[in-house]
CSV table of C-alpha atoms in Angstrom, one decimal:
chain,number,residue,atom,x,y,z
A,740,MET,CA,37.5,-17.0,-55.8
A,741,SER,CA,40.7,-15.6,-54.3
A,742,ASN,CA,40.4,-12.6,-52.0
A,743,GLN,CA,40.8,-9.9,-54.6
A,744,LEU,CA,38.4,-7.4,-56.0
A,745,TYR,CA,37.1,-9.2,-59.1
A,746,ILE,CA,35.5,-6.0,-60.1
A,747,ASN,CA,38.9,-4.9,-61.2
A,748,GLU,CA,39.2,-8.0,-63.4
A,749,ILE,CA,36.0,-7.3,-65.2
A,750,GLN,CA,36.6,-3.5,-65.3
A,751,SER,CA,35.4,-3.0,-68.9
A,752,LEU,CA,32.2,-4.9,-68.4
A,753,PHE,CA,31.6,-3.4,-64.9
A,754,ASP,CA,32.1,0.1,-66.2
A,755,ASN,CA,29.6,-0.5,-69.0
A,756,VAL,CA,27.0,-2.0,-66.7
A,757,GLN,CA,27.2,0.9,-64.2
A,758,ARG,CA,27.2,3.6,-66.8
A,759,SER,CA,24.3,2.0,-68.6
A,760,GLU,CA,22.3,1.9,-65.5
A,761,ILE,CA,20.7,-1.5,-66.3
A,762,PHE,CA,20.0,-1.8,-62.5
A,763,GLU,CA,18.2,0.8,-60.5
A,764,ASP,CA,20.7,0.3,-57.7
A,765,GLN,CA,24.4,0.4,-58.5
A,766,LYS,CA,25.1,-2.0,-55.6
A,767,MET,CA,23.4,-4.8,-57.5
A,768,MET,CA,26.4,-5.3,-59.8
A,769,THR,CA,29.0,-5.2,-57.0
A,770,ASP,CA,27.1,-7.9,-55.1
A,771,ALA,CA,26.7,-10.2,-58.1
A,772,VAL,CA,28.5,-13.6,-58.0
A,773,PRO,CA,30.1,-14.8,-61.2
A,774,LEU,CA,28.8,-18.1,-62.5
A,775,PHE,CA,31.9,-18.8,-64.6
A,776,PRO,CA,35.6,-18.1,-64.4
A,777,ILE,CA,36.4,-14.4,-64.8
A,778,ALA,CA,38.6,-15.1,-67.8
A,779,LYS,CA,35.6,-16.8,-69.5
A,780,ILE,CA,33.2,-14.0,-68.7
A,781,ASN,CA,35.6,-11.4,-70.1
A,782,GLU,CA,36.2,-13.5,-73.2
A,783,ASP,CA,32.4,-14.0,-73.8
A,784,TYR,CA,31.9,-10.2,-73.3
A,785,GLU,CA,34.6,-9.1,-75.7
A,786,GLN,CA,33.3,-11.5,-78.4
A,787,SER,CA,29.7,-10.6,-78.1
A,788,LYS,CA,29.5,-6.9,-77.0
A,789,ASN,CA,29.7,-5.5,-80.5
A,790,THR,CA,27.5,-8.1,-82.2
A,791,GLU,CA,24.0,-7.1,-83.5
A,792,GLY,CA,21.2,-7.5,-80.9
A,793,PHE,CA,23.6,-7.7,-78.0
A,794,ASP,CA,21.7,-7.2,-74.7
A,795,LEU,CA,23.9,-6.1,-71.9
A,796,LYS,CA,21.4,-6.9,-69.1
A,797,ASP,CA,20.7,-10.4,-70.6
A,798,PHE,CA,24.5,-11.1,-70.8
A,799,VAL,CA,24.9,-10.1,-67.1
A,800,MET,CA,21.9,-12.1,-65.9
A,801,THR,CA,23.3,-15.2,-67.7
A,802,HIS,CA,26.8,-14.8,-66.4
A,803,PHE,CA,26.2,-13.7,-62.8
A,804,ASP,CA,24.0,-14.9,-59.9
A,805,PHE,CA,22.0,-12.2,-58.1
A,806,LEU,CA,20.4,-14.5,-55.5
A,807,GLY,CA,20.1,-13.0,-52.0
A,808,ALA,CA,20.7,-9.5,-53.3
A,809,ARG,CA,17.8,-8.1,-51.2
A,810,VAL,CA,16.4,-8.8,-47.7
A,811,SER,CA,12.7,-8.0,-47.7
A,812,VAL,CA,10.4,-9.3,-45.0
A,813,GLN,CA,6.7,-9.5,-45.7
A,814,ARG,CA,4.2,-11.1,-43.2
A,815,GLN,CA,0.6,-12.0,-43.8
A,816,ASP,CA,-0.4,-10.9,-40.3
A,817,GLN,CA,1.2,-8.0,-38.4
A,818,LEU,CA,2.8,-9.3,-35.2
A,819,PRO,CA,3.4,-7.1,-32.2
A,820,ILE,CA,6.6,-5.2,-32.8
A,821,GLY,CA,8.7,-7.1,-30.2
A,822,GLU,CA,7.7,-10.5,-31.7
A,823,HIS,CA,8.4,-9.2,-35.2
A,824,ILE,CA,11.9,-8.2,-34.1
A,825,GLU,CA,12.5,-11.6,-32.6
A,826,LYS,CA,11.7,-13.3,-35.9
A,827,LEU,CA,13.8,-10.8,-37.7
A,828,TRP,CA,17.0,-11.9,-35.9
A,829,ASP,CA,16.7,-15.3,-37.5
A,830,GLU,CA,15.6,-13.9,-40.9
A,831,LEU,CA,18.5,-11.5,-41.0
A,832,THR,CA,21.1,-14.1,-40.0
A,833,ARG,CA,23.6,-15.1,-42.6
A,834,THR,CA,26.8,-17.3,-43.0
A,835,ALA,CA,29.7,-16.8,-45.3
A,836,TYR,CA,32.0,-19.7,-44.7
A,837,GLU,CA,33.6,-19.3,-48.2
A,838,GLU,CA,34.0,-16.3,-50.5
A,839,LYS,CA,31.4,-15.6,-53.2
A,840,GLY,CA,32.1,-12.8,-55.6
A,841,THR,CA,32.9,-9.8,-53.5
A,842,LEU,CA,31.6,-11.3,-50.3
A,843,LEU,CA,34.3,-11.9,-47.7
A,844,LYS,CA,34.3,-15.2,-45.7
A,845,LEU,CA,33.7,-15.0,-42.0
A,846,PRO,CA,34.1,-17.8,-39.4
A,847,LYS,CA,30.8,-17.2,-37.6
A,848,PRO,CA,27.2,-16.5,-38.5
A,849,TYR,CA,26.2,-12.8,-38.4
A,850,ILE,CA,23.3,-10.5,-38.8
A,851,VAL,CA,22.9,-8.2,-41.8
A,852,PRO,CA,21.1,-4.8,-41.6
A,853,GLY,CA,18.4,-5.7,-44.2
A,854,GLY,CA,17.1,-4.3,-47.4
A,855,ARG,CA,19.9,-3.8,-49.9
A,856,PHE,CA,22.5,-4.5,-47.2
A,857,ASN,CA,23.1,-8.2,-47.3
A,858,GLU,CA,26.6,-8.4,-45.7
A,859,PHE,CA,28.2,-7.8,-42.3
A,860,PHE,CA,28.6,-4.1,-41.4
A,861,TYR,CA,31.0,-2.9,-38.7
A,862,TRP,CA,29.3,-0.1,-36.7
A,863,ASP,CA,25.8,-1.3,-37.4
A,864,SER,CA,26.8,-4.6,-35.6
A,865,TYR,CA,27.3,-2.7,-32.3
A,866,PHE,CA,23.7,-1.4,-32.3
A,867,ILE,CA,22.5,-4.8,-33.4
A,868,MET,CA,24.2,-6.2,-30.4
A,869,LEU,CA,22.2,-3.9,-28.1
A,870,GLY,CA,19.1,-5.7,-29.2
A,871,LEU,CA,20.7,-9.2,-29.1
A,872,GLN,CA,21.5,-8.4,-25.5
A,873,VAL,CA,17.9,-7.8,-24.6
A,874,SER,CA,16.8,-10.9,-26.7
A,875,GLY,CA,19.3,-13.0,-24.6
A,876,ARG,CA,21.1,-14.0,-27.8
A,877,VAL,CA,24.6,-14.0,-26.2
A,878,GLU,CA,26.1,-16.5,-28.7
A,879,MET,CA,25.3,-14.2,-31.6
A,880,MET,CA,26.9,-11.3,-29.7
A,881,GLU,CA,30.0,-13.5,-29.3
A,882,ASN,CA,29.9,-14.3,-33.0
A,883,ILE,CA,29.9,-10.6,-34.0
A,884,ILE,CA,33.0,-10.0,-31.8
A,885,GLU,CA,34.7,-13.1,-33.2
A,886,ASN,CA,34.0,-12.0,-36.8
A,887,CYS,CA,35.4,-8.5,-36.0
A,888,SER,CA,38.5,-10.1,-34.4
A,889,TYR,CA,39.0,-12.4,-37.4
A,890,LEU,CA,38.9,-9.4,-39.8
A,891,ILE,CA,41.3,-7.3,-37.6
A,892,GLN,CA,43.7,-10.3,-37.3
A,893,ASN,CA,43.6,-11.1,-41.1
A,894,ILE,CA,43.1,-7.7,-42.7
A,895,GLY,CA,44.4,-5.4,-40.0
A,896,PHE,CA,41.0,-3.7,-39.4
A,897,VAL,CA,37.3,-4.3,-39.7
A,898,PRO,CA,36.2,-3.1,-43.2
A,899,ASN,CA,33.2,-0.8,-43.7
A,900,ALA,CA,31.4,-4.1,-44.6
A,901,SER,CA,32.4,-7.6,-45.5
A,902,ARG,CA,33.1,-7.2,-49.2
A,903,THR,CA,36.3,-6.8,-51.1
A,904,HIS,CA,35.5,-3.4,-52.4
A,905,PHE,CA,35.6,-2.1,-48.8
A,906,LEU,CA,39.1,-3.2,-48.1
A,907,SER,CA,40.4,0.3,-48.3
A,908,ARG,CA,38.4,1.7,-45.3
A,909,SER,CA,36.9,0.9,-42.0
A,910,GLN,CA,34.0,2.4,-40.1
A,911,PRO,CA,33.7,4.1,-36.6
A,912,PRO,CA,35.9,1.8,-34.4
A,913,TYR,CA,33.3,0.2,-32.1
A,914,PHE,CA,35.1,-3.1,-31.3
A,915,SER,CA,36.2,-2.0,-27.7
A,916,LEU,CA,32.6,-0.9,-27.0
A,917,MET,CA,31.3,-4.3,-28.2
A,918,LEU,CA,33.6,-5.9,-25.6
A,919,ASP,CA,32.1,-3.7,-22.9
A,920,LEU,CA,28.6,-4.8,-24.0
A,921,LEU,CA,29.5,-8.5,-23.8
A,922,PHE,CA,31.2,-8.0,-20.4
A,923,GLU,CA,28.1,-6.2,-19.2
A,924,THR,CA,26.1,-9.2,-20.3
A,925,THR,CA,28.3,-12.0,-19.0
A,926,GLY,CA,30.5,-10.5,-16.3
A,927,ASP,CA,33.5,-12.2,-17.7
A,928,LYS,CA,36.6,-9.9,-17.6
A,929,GLU,CA,38.6,-12.4,-19.5
A,930,ILE,CA,37.0,-11.1,-22.7
A,931,TYR,CA,39.5,-8.2,-22.5
A,932,VAL,CA,42.4,-10.5,-22.1
A,933,LYS,CA,41.3,-12.8,-24.9
A,934,TYR,CA,41.0,-9.9,-27.4
A,935,HIS,CA,43.9,-7.8,-26.1
A,936,GLU,CA,46.1,-8.5,-29.2
A,937,THR,CA,43.1,-7.7,-31.4
A,938,LEU,CA,42.6,-4.3,-29.7
A,939,GLU,CA,46.2,-3.5,-30.2
A,940,LYS,CA,46.1,-4.4,-33.8
A,941,GLU,CA,43.0,-2.2,-34.4
A,942,TYR,CA,44.7,0.7,-32.6
A,943,ALA,CA,47.9,0.3,-34.7
A,944,PHE,CA,45.7,0.6,-37.8
A,945,TRP,CA,44.2,3.9,-36.8
A,946,MET,CA,47.5,5.3,-35.5
A,947,ASN,CA,49.5,4.1,-38.6
A,948,GLY,CA,51.9,6.8,-39.7
A,949,GLU,CA,52.1,8.9,-36.6
A,950,GLU,CA,55.8,8.4,-36.1
A,951,GLY,CA,57.9,11.2,-37.7
A,952,LEU,CA,54.8,13.2,-38.7
A,953,GLU,CA,55.6,16.9,-38.9
A,954,ASN,CA,53.5,19.6,-37.2
A,955,GLY,CA,50.6,20.8,-39.4
A,956,SER,CA,50.6,17.6,-41.6
A,957,SER,CA,48.6,14.4,-41.9
A,958,VAL,CA,49.1,10.9,-43.1
A,959,LYS,CA,46.3,8.2,-43.5
A,960,ARG,CA,44.1,8.5,-40.4
A,961,VAL,CA,46.5,10.6,-38.3
A,962,VAL,CA,46.8,14.4,-38.1
A,963,LYS,CA,49.4,16.4,-36.3
A,964,THR,CA,48.2,19.8,-35.4
A,965,ILE,CA,50.4,22.9,-35.8
A,966,ASP,CA,50.9,22.7,-32.0
A,967,GLY,CA,52.2,19.1,-32.3
A,968,ASP,CA,49.1,17.2,-31.0
A,969,ILE,CA,48.0,14.0,-32.5
A,970,LEU,CA,44.4,13.7,-33.6
A,971,ASN,CA,42.7,11.3,-36.0
A,972,ARG,CA,40.5,11.6,-39.1
A,973,TYR,CA,38.5,9.4,-41.4
A,974,TYR,CA,40.3,8.2,-44.5
A,975,ASP,CA,40.2,5.8,-47.4
A,976,ALA,CA,43.2,4.3,-49.1
A,977,GLU,CA,41.7,4.6,-52.6
A,978,ASN,CA,41.0,7.7,-54.7
A,979,THR,CA,38.7,6.2,-57.3
A,980,PRO,CA,34.8,6.0,-57.8
A,981,ARG,CA,33.1,3.7,-55.2
A,982,PRO,CA,32.1,0.5,-57.2
A,983,GLU,CA,28.8,0.5,-55.2
A,984,SER,CA,28.0,4.1,-56.3
A,985,TYR,CA,30.1,4.2,-59.4
A,986,LEU,CA,28.1,6.5,-61.8
A,987,ILE,CA,26.9,8.8,-58.9
A,988,ASP,CA,30.6,9.5,-58.0
A,989,ILE,CA,31.7,10.0,-61.6
A,990,GLU,CA,28.9,12.5,-62.2
A,991,ASP,CA,29.6,14.4,-59.0
A,992,HIS,CA,33.3,14.4,-59.8
A,993,GLU,CA,32.7,16.2,-63.0
A,994,LYS,CA,31.3,19.2,-61.1
A,995,ALA,CA,33.9,19.1,-58.3
A,996,SER,CA,37.3,20.7,-57.9
A,997,GLY,CA,40.4,19.2,-56.2
A,998,ASP,CA,42.3,16.0,-57.0
A,999,GLU,CA,41.0,14.0,-54.0
A,1000,PHE,CA,37.3,14.2,-54.5
A,1001,TYR,CA,36.9,10.4,-54.6
A,1002,ARG,CA,39.0,10.0,-51.5
A,1003,ASN,CA,37.0,12.6,-49.6
A,1004,ILE,CA,33.8,10.8,-50.6
A,1005,ARG,CA,35.1,7.5,-49.5
A,1006,SER,CA,36.5,8.9,-46.3
A,1007,ALA,CA,33.0,10.2,-45.4
A,1008,CYS,CA,31.8,6.6,-45.9
A,1009,GLU,CA,34.3,5.5,-43.3
A,1010,SER,CA,32.5,7.8,-40.8
A,1011,GLY,CA,29.2,6.0,-41.6
A,1012,TRP,CA,27.7,9.5,-42.4
A,1013,ASP,CA,27.4,9.1,-46.2
A,1014,PHE,CA,26.5,11.9,-46.7
A,1015,SER,CA,26.0,15.0,-44.7
A,1016,SER,CA,26.5,18.8,-44.9
A,1017,ARG,CA,28.9,18.2,-42.1
A,1018,TRP,CA,31.6,17.3,-44.7
A,1019,PHE,CA,30.9,20.1,-47.2
A,1020,ALA,CA,33.1,23.2,-47.4
A,1021,ASP,CA,30.1,25.3,-48.4
A,1022,GLY,CA,27.7,23.4,-46.1
A,1023,GLU,CA,25.4,22.7,-49.1
A,1024,ASN,CA,27.0,20.8,-52.0
A,1025,ILE,CA,28.7,17.4,-52.2
A,1026,GLN,CA,31.1,18.7,-54.8
A,1027,THR,CA,32.8,20.7,-52.0
A,1028,ILE,CA,33.3,17.7,-49.7
A,1029,GLU,CA,36.5,18.0,-47.6
A,1030,THR,CA,36.3,15.1,-45.1
A,1031,LEU,CA,40.1,14.8,-45.2
A,1032,ASN,CA,40.6,18.4,-43.9
A,1033,LEU,CA,38.7,17.5,-40.7
A,1034,ALA,CA,39.6,15.8,-37.4
A,1035,GLN,CA,36.2,14.4,-36.2
A,1036,VAL,CA,34.9,14.6,-32.6
A,1037,ASP,CA,33.2,11.1,-32.8
A,1038,LEU,CA,36.3,9.3,-34.1
A,1039,ASN,CA,38.6,10.8,-31.5
A,1040,CYS,CA,36.2,9.9,-28.6
A,1041,LEU,CA,36.0,6.3,-29.9
A,1042,LEU,CA,39.8,6.1,-30.0
A,1043,TRP,CA,39.9,7.5,-26.4
A,1044,HIS,CA,37.7,4.5,-25.5
A,1045,LEU,CA,40.0,2.1,-27.3
A,1046,GLU,CA,43.0,3.5,-25.5
A,1047,MET,CA,41.1,3.2,-22.1
A,1048,THR,CA,40.2,-0.4,-23.0
A,1049,LEU,CA,43.8,-1.2,-23.9
A,1050,ALA,CA,44.9,0.2,-20.5
A,1051,LYS,CA,42.3,-2.0,-18.8
A,1052,SER,CA,43.3,-5.2,-20.8
A,1053,SER,CA,46.9,-4.5,-20.1
A,1054,ALA,CA,46.2,-4.1,-16.3
A,1055,LEU,CA,44.4,-7.4,-16.2
A,1056,GLN,CA,47.6,-9.0,-17.5
A,1057,ASN,CA,49.9,-7.0,-15.2
A,1058,LEU,CA,51.5,-5.4,-18.3
A,1059,SER,CA,52.3,-2.2,-16.3
A,1060,GLU,CA,54.4,-0.6,-19.0
A,1061,LYS,CA,51.6,-1.0,-21.5
A,1062,GLU,CA,49.0,0.0,-19.0
A,1063,ASN,CA,50.9,3.3,-18.3
A,1064,TYR,CA,51.4,4.0,-22.0
A,1065,PHE,CA,47.7,3.6,-22.9
A,1066,SER,CA,46.5,5.4,-19.8
A,1067,GLU,CA,48.7,8.4,-20.7
A,1068,ARG,CA,47.5,8.4,-24.3
A,1069,ALA,CA,43.9,8.4,-23.1
A,1070,ALA,CA,44.5,11.1,-20.6
A,1071,SER,CA,46.2,13.2,-23.3
A,1072,ARG,CA,43.5,12.6,-25.8
A,1073,ARG,CA,40.7,13.5,-23.3
A,1074,GLN,CA,42.4,16.9,-22.9
A,1075,MET,CA,42.7,17.3,-26.6
A,1076,ILE,CA,39.0,16.5,-27.2
A,1077,ASN,CA,38.0,19.2,-24.9
A,1078,ASN,CA,40.6,21.6,-26.4
A,1079,TYR,CA,40.2,21.0,-30.1
A,1080,PHE,CA,36.5,20.1,-30.4
A,1081,TRP,CA,34.8,22.3,-27.8
A,1082,ASP,CA,33.5,25.5,-29.3
A,1083,GLY,CA,33.1,28.1,-26.7
A,1084,ASN,CA,31.3,30.5,-29.0
A,1085,THR,CA,28.4,28.1,-29.6
A,1086,ASN,CA,28.8,26.0,-26.4
A,1087,ASN,CA,28.9,22.7,-28.3
A,1088,TYR,CA,31.3,20.2,-29.6
A,1089,LYS,CA,32.3,20.6,-33.3
A,1090,ASP,CA,34.7,19.0,-35.7
A,1091,TYR,CA,38.2,20.6,-36.1
A,1092,HIS,CA,39.4,22.0,-39.4
A,1093,THR,CA,43.1,21.0,-39.6
A,1094,LYS,CA,43.9,23.4,-42.4
A,1095,LYS,CA,42.2,26.4,-41.0
A,1096,ASN,CA,43.0,25.5,-37.4
A,1097,THR,CA,39.5,26.3,-36.3
A,1098,LYS,CA,36.2,24.5,-35.4
A,1099,THR,CA,33.9,23.8,-38.4
A,1100,PRO,CA,30.5,25.7,-38.5
A,1101,SER,CA,28.5,22.5,-38.9
A,1102,GLU,CA,26.2,21.7,-35.8
A,1103,HIS,CA,25.8,18.0,-35.6
A,1104,ILE,CA,24.7,15.3,-33.2
A,1105,ALA,CA,28.2,13.7,-33.1
A,1106,ALA,CA,28.6,16.2,-30.3
A,1107,LEU,CA,27.0,13.5,-28.1
A,1108,TYR,CA,30.1,11.3,-28.0
A,1109,PRO,CA,31.9,13.2,-25.3
A,1110,LEU,CA,28.8,12.7,-23.1
A,1111,PHE,CA,28.1,9.2,-24.2
A,1112,LEU,CA,31.6,8.1,-23.1
A,1113,GLY,CA,31.8,10.4,-20.1
A,1114,ILE,CA,34.6,12.6,-21.4
A,1115,ALA,CA,32.8,16.0,-20.9
A,1116,ASP,CA,32.7,17.8,-17.6
A,1117,GLN,CA,29.3,18.7,-16.1
A,1118,GLY,CA,29.3,22.3,-17.4
A,1119,LYS,CA,30.0,21.2,-21.0
A,1120,ALA,CA,27.4,18.4,-20.7
A,1121,GLU,CA,24.7,21.0,-19.6
A,1122,ALA,CA,25.5,23.1,-22.6
A,1123,VAL,CA,25.3,20.2,-25.0
A,1124,ALA,CA,22.0,19.0,-23.4
A,1125,LYS,CA,20.6,22.5,-23.9
A,1126,ALA,CA,21.6,22.4,-27.6
A,1127,VAL,CA,20.1,18.9,-28.0
A,1128,ALA,CA,16.8,20.0,-26.5
A,1129,GLU,CA,16.6,23.2,-28.5
A,1130,LYS,CA,18.1,22.3,-31.9
A,1131,PHE,CA,18.1,18.5,-32.4
A,1132,LEU,CA,15.1,17.0,-30.6
A,1133,TYR,CA,11.9,16.8,-32.7
A,1134,GLN,CA,8.5,15.0,-32.5
A,1135,GLY,CA,10.1,11.9,-34.1
A,1136,GLY,CA,13.5,11.8,-32.4
A,1137,LEU,CA,16.9,13.3,-32.6
A,1138,VAL,CA,18.1,14.7,-36.0
A,1139,THR,CA,21.7,14.5,-37.0
A,1140,THR,CA,22.3,18.1,-38.1
A,1141,THR,CA,20.5,21.4,-38.1
A,1142,LYS,CA,20.7,21.8,-41.9
A,1143,ASN,CA,18.3,20.4,-44.5
A,1144,SER,CA,20.5,19.7,-47.5
A,1145,GLY,CA,18.7,16.8,-49.1
A,1146,GLN,CA,21.5,14.5,-47.9
A,1147,GLN,CA,20.3,11.5,-45.7
A,1148,TRP,CA,22.6,12.3,-42.7
A,1149,ASP,CA,21.0,15.7,-42.4
A,1150,LEU,CA,17.8,17.2,-41.1
A,1151,PRO,CA,15.0,15.9,-41.0
A,1152,ASN,CA,16.3,12.3,-40.6
A,1153,ALA,CA,16.5,10.5,-37.3
A,1154,TRP,CA,18.9,7.5,-37.2
A,1155,ALA,CA,18.8,4.8,-34.6
A,1156,PRO,CA,22.4,5.0,-33.3
A,1157,TYR,CA,22.0,8.6,-32.2
A,1158,GLN,CA,18.8,7.9,-30.3
A,1159,TRP,CA,20.7,5.4,-28.2
A,1160,LEU,CA,23.8,7.7,-27.9
A,1161,GLY,CA,21.5,10.6,-26.9
A,1162,PHE,CA,19.6,8.6,-24.4
A,1163,LYS,CA,22.7,7.3,-22.7
A,1164,ALA,CA,24.5,10.6,-22.9
A,1165,MET,CA,21.7,12.4,-21.1
A,1166,LYS,CA,21.4,9.6,-18.5
A,1167,ASN,CA,25.1,9.8,-17.8
A,1168,TYR,CA,24.8,13.4,-16.7
A,1169,GLY,CA,21.5,13.2,-14.9
A,1170,PHE,CA,19.3,14.7,-17.6
A,1171,ASP,CA,16.7,12.0,-17.1
A,1172,GLU,CA,13.7,13.9,-18.4
A,1173,LEU,CA,15.4,14.8,-21.7
A,1174,ALA,CA,16.6,11.1,-22.0
A,1175,GLU,CA,13.0,9.9,-21.7
A,1176,LYS,CA,11.8,12.4,-24.2
A,1177,ILE,CA,14.4,11.3,-26.7
A,1178,LYS,CA,13.4,7.6,-26.1
A,1179,ASN,CA,9.7,8.2,-26.3
A,1180,ASN,CA,9.7,10.6,-29.3
A,1181,TRP,CA,11.7,8.1,-31.5
A,1182,CYS,CA,10.1,4.9,-30.2
A,1183,SER,CA,6.6,6.2,-30.9
A,1184,ASN,CA,7.7,7.2,-34.4
A,1185,VAL,CA,9.1,3.7,-35.0
A,1186,GLU,CA,5.8,2.2,-33.7
A,1187,ARG,CA,3.7,4.5,-35.8
A,1188,VAL,CA,5.6,3.6,-39.0
A,1189,TYR,CA,5.5,-0.1,-38.2
A,1190,LYS,CA,1.7,0.1,-37.6
A,1191,ASN,CA,1.2,1.8,-41.0
A,1192,THR,CA,3.7,-0.3,-43.0
A,1193,GLY,CA,4.6,-3.5,-41.1
A,1194,LYS,CA,8.2,-2.5,-41.5
A,1195,LEU,CA,11.2,-1.4,-39.4
A,1196,MET,CA,13.1,1.3,-41.3
A,1197,GLU,CA,16.8,2.2,-41.7
A,1198,LYS,CA,16.0,5.8,-40.8
A,1199,TYR,CA,12.9,7.9,-39.8
A,1200,ASN,CA,11.7,11.5,-40.5
A,1201,ALA,CA,11.8,13.3,-37.2
A,1202,LEU,CA,9.8,16.4,-38.3
A,1203,ASP,CA,6.9,14.9,-40.3
A,1204,THR,CA,6.1,11.7,-38.6
A,1205,GLU,CA,3.4,10.9,-41.1
A,1206,THR,CA,6.0,10.3,-43.9
A,1207,ILE,CA,8.8,7.9,-44.5
A,1208,ALA,CA,12.4,9.3,-44.4
A,1209,GLY,CA,14.2,10.0,-47.7
A,1210,GLY,CA,17.4,11.6,-49.0
A,1211,GLY,CA,20.5,9.9,-50.0
A,1212,GLU,CA,21.6,7.7,-52.8
A,1213,TYR,CA,19.0,5.0,-52.4
A,1214,PRO,CA,15.4,4.6,-51.1
A,1215,ASN,CA,14.8,4.0,-47.3
A,1216,GLN,CA,15.4,0.3,-46.5
A,1217,ASP,CA,13.5,-2.0,-44.3
A,1218,GLY,CA,14.8,-4.7,-42.0
A,1219,PHE,CA,16.5,-3.1,-40.1
A,1220,GLY,CA,19.4,-4.2,-37.9
A,1221,TRP,CA,20.2,-1.2,-35.9
A,1222,THR,CA,16.7,0.1,-35.6
A,1223,ASN,CA,15.6,-3.3,-34.1
A,1224,GLY,CA,18.5,-3.3,-31.7
A,1225,VAL,CA,18.1,0.3,-30.4
A,1226,TYR,CA,14.4,0.0,-30.2
A,1227,LEU,CA,14.6,-3.1,-28.0
A,1228,GLN,CA,17.3,-1.6,-25.8
A,1229,LEU,CA,15.4,1.6,-25.3
A,1230,GLN,CA,12.3,-0.3,-24.3
A,1231,GLN,CA,14.3,-2.2,-21.7
A,1232,ASN,CA,15.7,1.0,-20.1
């Protein structure tokens, strides 16, 4: 199968399958592997679809392979949680040395999140690496970095996940942080030299289009403010329904206004926060989504780290011109982060609305990034810590926003990445007691759910720790890559 989205080649059949809802989860059909050449499947479908007694599901099941569509782990005896995670690393390991259906090939083995997610995910993999570091699985850490580098070198960026229908977007750029984690593990600075070209290529992807951009305008992932400053935003190259959530998007689009609804939806997916009131103009309804109008604090902090890492990798090679260039860009961005994203009225970091030239009202936990990466000064850090303690920390961990909208990246859900970001952010500025509370509240929630269910979940309910988290487009998943990684790392600290 050539590296193209075969879904486009079976569009009529795909459209019918997704609209007919023959599978409970729309991702099932996107992950299916054709058992025959596409031309033959299309021919069979056209000939048989209008015949008497035609059964669409039966047709699909005989023309596609659904093996490996789910990762579910059931054990006879419940192991101690640490032993369970050690076994999970092997059970979540996959290889894709050749393309199958929509699955992209990768040169090295990798770890999938679990549940319905049976492919390599970009930002998940950083949090998985946190656990691999504790488990002493350095080779798998190196594999993840090598796979990311392969994707950047061959595609120009790391897609959201390793499937063809994600070739229009990335995810939060964590590659430079992955290198830091490996360096912390091995002490080998050569890692930065080895992947210098890869870092440059990823940076070029995020900054593509900045030349010649006029004040107050945007292109792809780059925004130029009315004052002429360059910031970044999440973006997706496509403005069509997501294949993996096809019918949901079509139905939401019918009630939405604006000609870029699909792109706004997809751009929110690039952030990893799909979905949250953070992106909604009215703070309540997905039909008002306006991701493209925002420059996001988390993305700009991650790109500051990428610039700093490029300055470092340039210095290691005595590339003084490049070192100066990236150092200056990082210094400029640091200033802009504290200018555009700091909200003096609420004493917290917010996203920046590029059309209204103001901070957005949404209060969200991505405000941790300037502390996680050491960009904030002590005064701002104290204000963020106060907000974290008063508005975001609950019995079961840190929630992502202060609004309960029914979306999965809103209250009451606690997600693994932000427990680690919160813990580290507080430690960085000396708020040790708060760091410990974040760690203990979430870890005890994970342990309680594991004791009751034998599973490690994708997300947790931080308010009602007796229940399992919900919201979103699919049920809570078990596995689960980043939960395993963050839990082990927190236990180690």
